[in-house]
Amino acid sequence: MRLPKSVVLLATCLPFVTSMVGPSFFEFSDKIFQITNTVFDTVTTINNGTTTKDYAFSQMDLAVMHTDEMEGKIKEFNSEEVKKISRILLNEARLKPKITDIRMKQNYLVTYYKDTVKYLRDFDVYANSTFINFATRVLSELPNSVTHMTRSVHQQIVKEDFMDLLLERLRPTGNGYFCEEKQSAQELLHNFFNEILLMNTRSYITVNTAYIFKKLYTKGDFHNEITHAFETLKLQTNNLVAVMKLHLARASSELWRCDPNKHVSGETFIELRHFLRGIILNKANLDPNKACSAECDAFTYRKLPNKCNNDNAWCNNQQPCRKIINCHYIDSSMEVCPSKNINRENRRYEYVKFGNGRVFGKKKNCSTRLTYLATYIYWIVYRCSYCFCICDEYDKYSTERTINLRLAMSNTAGNKVVTGLRFVKHNRIIHLQVQEGKLLPFGQIDLSTVRWVPPEDYSIQNKNYHKNEDYHVFTWEERGVDLADIKAENGTVITGVQFKKVGTRIHLEVRLTPFNFTTGVLKDHQSFIIHDPNIQHKHDSGKELKLITTDIPTRSPFPSTRLTTDKYVQFTNTGYDKDAGQTTVPFFDAQPVESTMPVPLSGVGLFHKGQPGYGGFITPKILTYNFWKHLKAVFPLGRNKN
Ligand SMILES: *[C@@H]1O[C@H](CO)[C@@H](O)[C@H](O)[C@H]1NC(C)=O
Ligand SMILES: *[C@@H]1O[C@H](CO)[C@@H](O)[C@H](O)[C@H]1NC(C)=O
Ligand SMILES: *[C@@H]1O[C@H](CO)[C@@H](O)[C@H](O)[C@H]1NC(C)=O
Ligand SMILES: *[C@@H]1O[C@H](CO)[C@@H](O)[C@H](O)[C@H]1NC(C)=O
Ligand SMILES: *[C@@H]1O[C@H](CO)[C@@H](O)[C@H](O)[C@H]1NC(C)=O
């Protein structure tokens, strides 16, 4: 008996790289190639009478086991991708009938496949007529035959409008479907196509099992049918991969976090504390001559001495401010509700109510002592009014306004790449922390190695670390952050991120490392650092995202849906009326940005996410790896299988 070549091929077919990685098209592609070639050879030899029934059945059973393994891969990480996608599409009136139809056909195909497996495994308990009937149903040209339904589903999926609507619904916005998933549209689509490929492979097994039954129980020669079925499968599969590549290239690779259901300080967001906030000071304490001769508006920027320059009780009882900005006169009298604890509450005042009825902040029952302040006359002519200013708070021990400038990287010596990002505060320094994972062949990540790399452990008291080099201290003068995406170059993955100070702002840079996609090996010695190439243009004045008179972002009743990138934002105080200017905004979004199934990154970015009227969040973004660039036809074109 002649052993067909590909039978050997399947028997030695390697198991998936490790069980700790997700489904990958590249392994699927190899498997599909091997399984279908084996099935083709088996059915051909049965047809030619050159193999035994038992041997053929055992080969078919092996093919079934290999598809089960593929299914296990998909299920492990993305249970029911197809179902999820159906759910999104079912909300779309134009697609509802189509998707319902696809689902129905899929269910039929699954039933046929289950019968196939049953007959292959227990073929001696069924009557010959059962097999004949089964084969006839599978192969008929009626609308519910396997051949017909497979073709119909395929045609439905490769249609442009189907994918257009799907991609539209997967678009990253601050609400909707995107927020429910920790997968980019590209990843979701990739998995969806893997499921369809698996289904087609199984239907191919069903069809060929039917031919085996026909041969065994009805005799006849099915050479042409068998060849035609294989050619059809090859064409369909290659066509599907081409369509997949096209749509994956269009689909977004962005992944970031929408607003959480509940904002939790230190967990879902972090903020700069004791930095810029409203302060009330009498002109007598602002003016070096204590003369009260200038108007409040004259004090636009001034450093103040450590101590109040006269014995104004209000001034003396307040935590001193060393630098004041943009003072204004509001009214001649006011009642101030100081916060209970300036450090804990991170505010000086709960609210201020002026004599003219205007209220800064949210008026409530003051739990501390209400303080009344009013303009007084000095030397008969000078009106010593209280001004409302912004204080650039400087208190070494309480202020939290430092950001790490040192490189945060994955352990490239251990072949690890960056797979996620999040903002954390450590020793009162804000760090952009990286998640790392070991890179395997075909862009896969070894899940057992995935972890958040601890941020570098230092504080600004450590004399070995230097301001402007190792960390940046935000001040009124230097408080900008550039918002941009940075994309990796072809053939590289991200292995580190860092902030760099440029002028009065900081911007993000990434460390890229070339790698071999097939082997997964990093070429660390060729690593290099890049930044956003458009950085210079952002110095145009129109490039600032201005946060004017905003409220605390976590107070917004609506999720952040206004997304801003390619601009820069400056930290500033909240609005006077909304919050008595007591909070520094924007906040940092501290939710971890990672993919359900960790993947290498093809880019990272920072953007601003908010609602009009609220200070919003500086949010990190990752771009998942562009696997579509590597997609190739499963079956070599214009070449025979041998
Ligand atoms: C099987 O038979 C077909 C003709 O029916 C022939 O073309 C083919 O070469 C045969 N294959 C083998 C492996 O014998
Ligand atoms: C069923 O098919 C097998 C193989 O073709 C044959 O040997 C057997 O006689 C058939 N049984 C009946 C009851 O027709
Ligand atoms: C403030 O206190 C008064 C009197 O105790 C009470 O009636 C009122 O409900 C309180 N208001 C708020 C907003 O707590
Ligand atoms: C990167 O790859 C894409 C797609 O393969 C290609 O269009 C592009 O020109 C490449 N860019 C560079 C810089 O090589
Ligand atoms: C990647 O590694 C494989 C196996 O060592 C090698 O054949 C291939 O040429 C490498 N590719 C590149 C782009 O270096």
Coordinates of N, CA and C in Angstrom, one line a residue, residues 157-244:
I157 N -19.9 37.1 3.4 CA -18.8 37.8 4.2 C -17.8 38.6 3.4
V158 N -17.6 38.2 2.2 CA -16.6 39.0 1.4 C -17.2 40.2 0.8
K159 N -18.5 40.4 1.0 CA -19.1 41.6 0.4 C -18.7 42.9 1.2
E160 N -18.4 43.9 0.4 CA -17.9 45.2 0.9 C -18.8 45.8 2.0
D161 N -20.1 45.8 1.7 CA -21.0 46.5 2.7 C -21.0 45.9 4.0
F162 N -20.9 44.6 4.0 CA -20.8 43.8 5.3 C -19.7 44.3 6.2
M163 N -18.5 44.4 5.6 CA -17.3 44.8 6.3 C -17.4 46.3 6.7
D164 N -17.9 47.1 5.8 CA -18.0 48.5 6.0 C -18.8 48.8 7.3
L165 N -19.9 48.1 7.4 CA -20.8 48.4 8.5 C -20.1 47.8 9.8
L166 N -19.5 46.7 9.7 CA -18.8 46.1 10.8 C -17.7 47.1 11.3
L167 N -16.9 47.5 10.4 CA -15.8 48.4 10.8 C -16.3 49.7 11.4
E168 N -17.4 50.2 10.9 CA -18.0 51.4 11.4 C -18.4 51.2 12.9
R169 N -18.9 50.1 13.1 CA -19.4 49.9 14.5 C -18.2 49.6 15.5
L170 N -17.1 49.2 14.9 CA -15.9 48.8 15.8 C -15.0 50.1 16.0
R171 N -15.4 51.2 15.4 CA -14.5 52.4 15.4 C -14.3 52.8 16.9
P172 N -13.1 53.2 17.2 CA -12.8 53.6 18.6 C -13.4 55.0 18.9
T173 N -14.4 55.0 19.7 CA -15.0 56.3 20.2 C -15.0 56.1 21.7
G174 N -15.5 57.1 22.4 CA -15.5 57.0 23.9 C -16.6 56.2 24.4
N175 N -17.5 55.8 23.6 CA -18.6 54.9 24.1 C -18.9 53.9 23.0
G176 N -19.9 53.0 23.2 CA -20.3 52.0 22.3 C -19.5 50.8 22.4
Y177 N -19.5 50.0 21.3 CA -18.9 48.7 21.4 C -17.4 48.6 21.8
F178 N -16.7 49.6 21.3 CA -15.2 49.7 21.5 C -14.9 49.6 23.0
C179 N -15.8 50.2 23.8 CA -15.5 50.3 25.3 C -15.7 49.0 26.0
E180 N -16.4 48.0 25.4 CA -16.7 46.8 26.0 C -15.5 45.8 25.8
E181 N -14.6 46.1 24.9 CA -13.6 45.1 24.5 C -12.2 45.6 24.9
K182 N -11.4 44.7 25.2 CA -10.0 45.0 25.3 C -9.2 44.4 24.1
Q183 N -9.8 44.7 23.0 CA -9.2 44.2 21.7 C -9.4 45.3 20.7
S184 N -8.4 45.5 19.9 CA -8.6 46.5 18.8 C -9.5 45.9 17.7
A185 N -10.0 46.8 16.9 CA -10.9 46.3 15.8 C -10.1 45.3 14.9
Q186 N -8.8 45.6 14.7 CA -8.0 44.6 13.9 C -8.0 43.3 14.6
E187 N -7.7 43.2 15.9 CA -7.6 41.9 16.6 C -9.0 41.2 16.5
L188 N -10.0 41.9 16.7 CA -11.4 41.3 16.7 C -11.7 40.7 15.3
L189 N -11.3 41.4 14.3 CA -11.6 41.0 12.9 C -10.7 39.8 12.6
H190 N -9.5 39.9 13.0 CA -8.5 38.8 12.8 C -9.1 37.5 13.4
N191 N -9.6 37.5 14.6 CA -10.1 36.3 15.2 C -11.4 35.9 14.5
F192 N -12.2 36.8 14.1 CA -13.4 36.5 13.3 C -13.1 35.7 12.1
F193 N -12.1 36.2 11.3 CA -11.7 35.5 10.1 C -11.1 34.1 10.4
N194 N -10.3 34.0 11.5 CA -9.8 32.7 11.9 C -11.0 31.7 12.1
E195 N -12.0 32.2 12.7 CA -13.2 31.3 12.9 C -13.8 30.8 11.6
I196 N -13.9 31.8 10.7 CA -14.5 31.4 9.4 C -13.6 30.4 8.7
L197 N -12.3 30.6 8.7 CA -11.4 29.7 8.1 C -11.5 28.3 8.7
L198 N -11.7 28.3 10.0 CA -11.8 27.0 10.7 C -13.1 26.3 10.2
M199 N -14.2 27.1 10.1 CA -15.4 26.5 9.7 C -15.3 26.0 8.3
N200 N -14.7 26.7 7.4 CA -14.5 26.2 6.0 C -13.7 24.9 6.0
T201 N -12.7 24.8 6.8 CA -11.9 23.6 6.9 C -12.7 22.4 7.3
R202 N -13.5 22.7 8.3 CA -14.4 21.6 8.8 C -15.4 21.2 7.7
S203 N -16.0 22.2 7.0 CA -16.9 21.8 6.0 C -16.3 21.0 4.9
Y204 N -15.0 21.3 4.7 CA -14.2 20.5 3.7 C -14.1 19.1 4.1
I205 N -13.9 18.9 5.4 CA -13.8 17.5 6.0 C -15.2 16.8 5.8
T206 N -16.2 17.5 6.1 CA -17.6 17.0 5.9 C -17.8 16.5 4.5
V207 N -17.5 17.4 3.5 CA -17.7 17.1 2.1 C -16.9 15.9 1.7
N208 N -15.7 15.8 2.1 CA -14.9 14.6 1.7 C -15.2 13.3 2.4
T209 N -15.7 13.5 3.6 CA -16.2 12.3 4.3 C -17.4 11.7 3.5
A210 N -18.2 12.7 3.0 CA -19.4 12.3 2.2 C -18.9 11.5 0.9
Y211 N -17.8 12.0 0.3 CA -17.3 11.3 -0.9 C -16.8 9.9 -0.5
I212 N -16.2 9.8 0.6 CA -15.7 8.5 1.1 C -16.9 7.5 1.2
F213 N -17.9 8.0 1.8 CA -19.1 7.2 2.0 C -19.7 6.8 0.6
K214 N -19.8 7.7 -0.2 CA -20.3 7.4 -1.6 C -19.5 6.4 -2.3
K215 N -18.2 6.5 -2.2 CA -17.3 5.6 -2.8 C -17.5 4.2 -2.3
L216 N -17.6 4.1 -0.9 CA -17.7 2.8 -0.2 C -19.0 2.2 -0.5
Y217 N -20.1 3.0 -0.5 CA -21.4 2.3 -0.5 C -22.1 2.4 -1.8
T218 N -21.7 3.3 -2.7 CA -22.4 3.3 -4.0 C -21.5 3.0 -5.2
K219 N -20.2 2.8 -4.9 CA -19.2 2.6 -6.0 C -19.2 3.9 -6.9
G220 N -18.6 3.8 -8.0 CA -18.5 4.9 -8.9 C -17.1 5.6 -8.8
D221 N -16.8 6.5 -9.7 CA -15.6 7.3 -9.6 C -15.8 8.7 -9.4
F222 N -15.3 9.3 -8.3 CA -15.5 10.7 -8.0 C -14.3 11.6 -8.2
H223 N -13.4 11.1 -9.0 CA -12.2 11.9 -9.2 C -12.4 13.3 -9.5
N224 N -13.3 13.6 -10.4 CA -13.5 15.0 -10.8 C -14.1 15.8 -9.7
E225 N -15.1 15.2 -9.0 CA -15.8 15.9 -7.9 C -14.8 16.3 -6.8
I226 N -13.9 15.3 -6.5 CA -13.0 15.5 -5.4 C -12.0 16.6 -5.7
T227 N -11.5 16.5 -7.0 CA -10.6 17.6 -7.4 C -11.2 18.9 -7.4
H228 N -12.5 19.0 -7.9 CA -13.2 20.2 -7.9 C -13.4 20.8 -6.5
A229 N -13.7 19.9 -5.6 CA -14.0 20.4 -4.2 C -12.7 21.0 -3.6
F230 N -11.6 20.4 -3.9 CA -10.3 20.9 -3.4 C -10.0 22.2 -4.0
E231 N -10.1 22.3 -5.3 CA -9.9 23.6 -6.0 C -10.7 24.7 -5.5
T232 N -12.0 24.4 -5.2 CA -12.9 25.4 -4.7 C -12.5 25.8 -3.3
L233 N -12.1 24.9 -2.5 CA -11.6 25.3 -1.1 C -10.4 26.2 -1.2
K234 N -9.5 25.8 -2.1 CA -8.2 26.6 -2.2 C -8.6 28.0 -2.6
L235 N -9.4 28.2 -3.6 CA -9.8 29.5 -4.1 C -10.5 30.3 -3.0
Q236 N -11.5 29.6 -2.4 CA -12.2 30.3 -1.3 C -11.3 30.8 -0.2
T237 N -10.5 29.9 0.2 CA -9.6 30.2 1.4 C -8.7 31.4 1.0
N238 N -8.0 31.3 -0.2 CA -7.1 32.4 -0.6 C -7.9 33.7 -0.8
N239 N -9.1 33.6 -1.3 CA -9.9 34.7 -1.5 C -10.3 35.4 -0.1
L240 N -10.6 34.5 0.9 CA -10.9 35.0 2.2 C -9.7 35.7 2.8
V241 N -8.5 35.1 2.6 CA -7.3 35.7 3.2 C -7.1 37.1 2.6
A242 N -7.3 37.2 1.3 CA -7.1 38.5 0.6 C -8.0 39.5 1.1
V243 N -9.3 39.1 1.3 CA -10.3 40.0 1.8 C -9.9 40.4 3.3
M244 N -9.5 39.4 4.0 CA -9.1 39.7 5.4 C -8.0 40.7 5.5

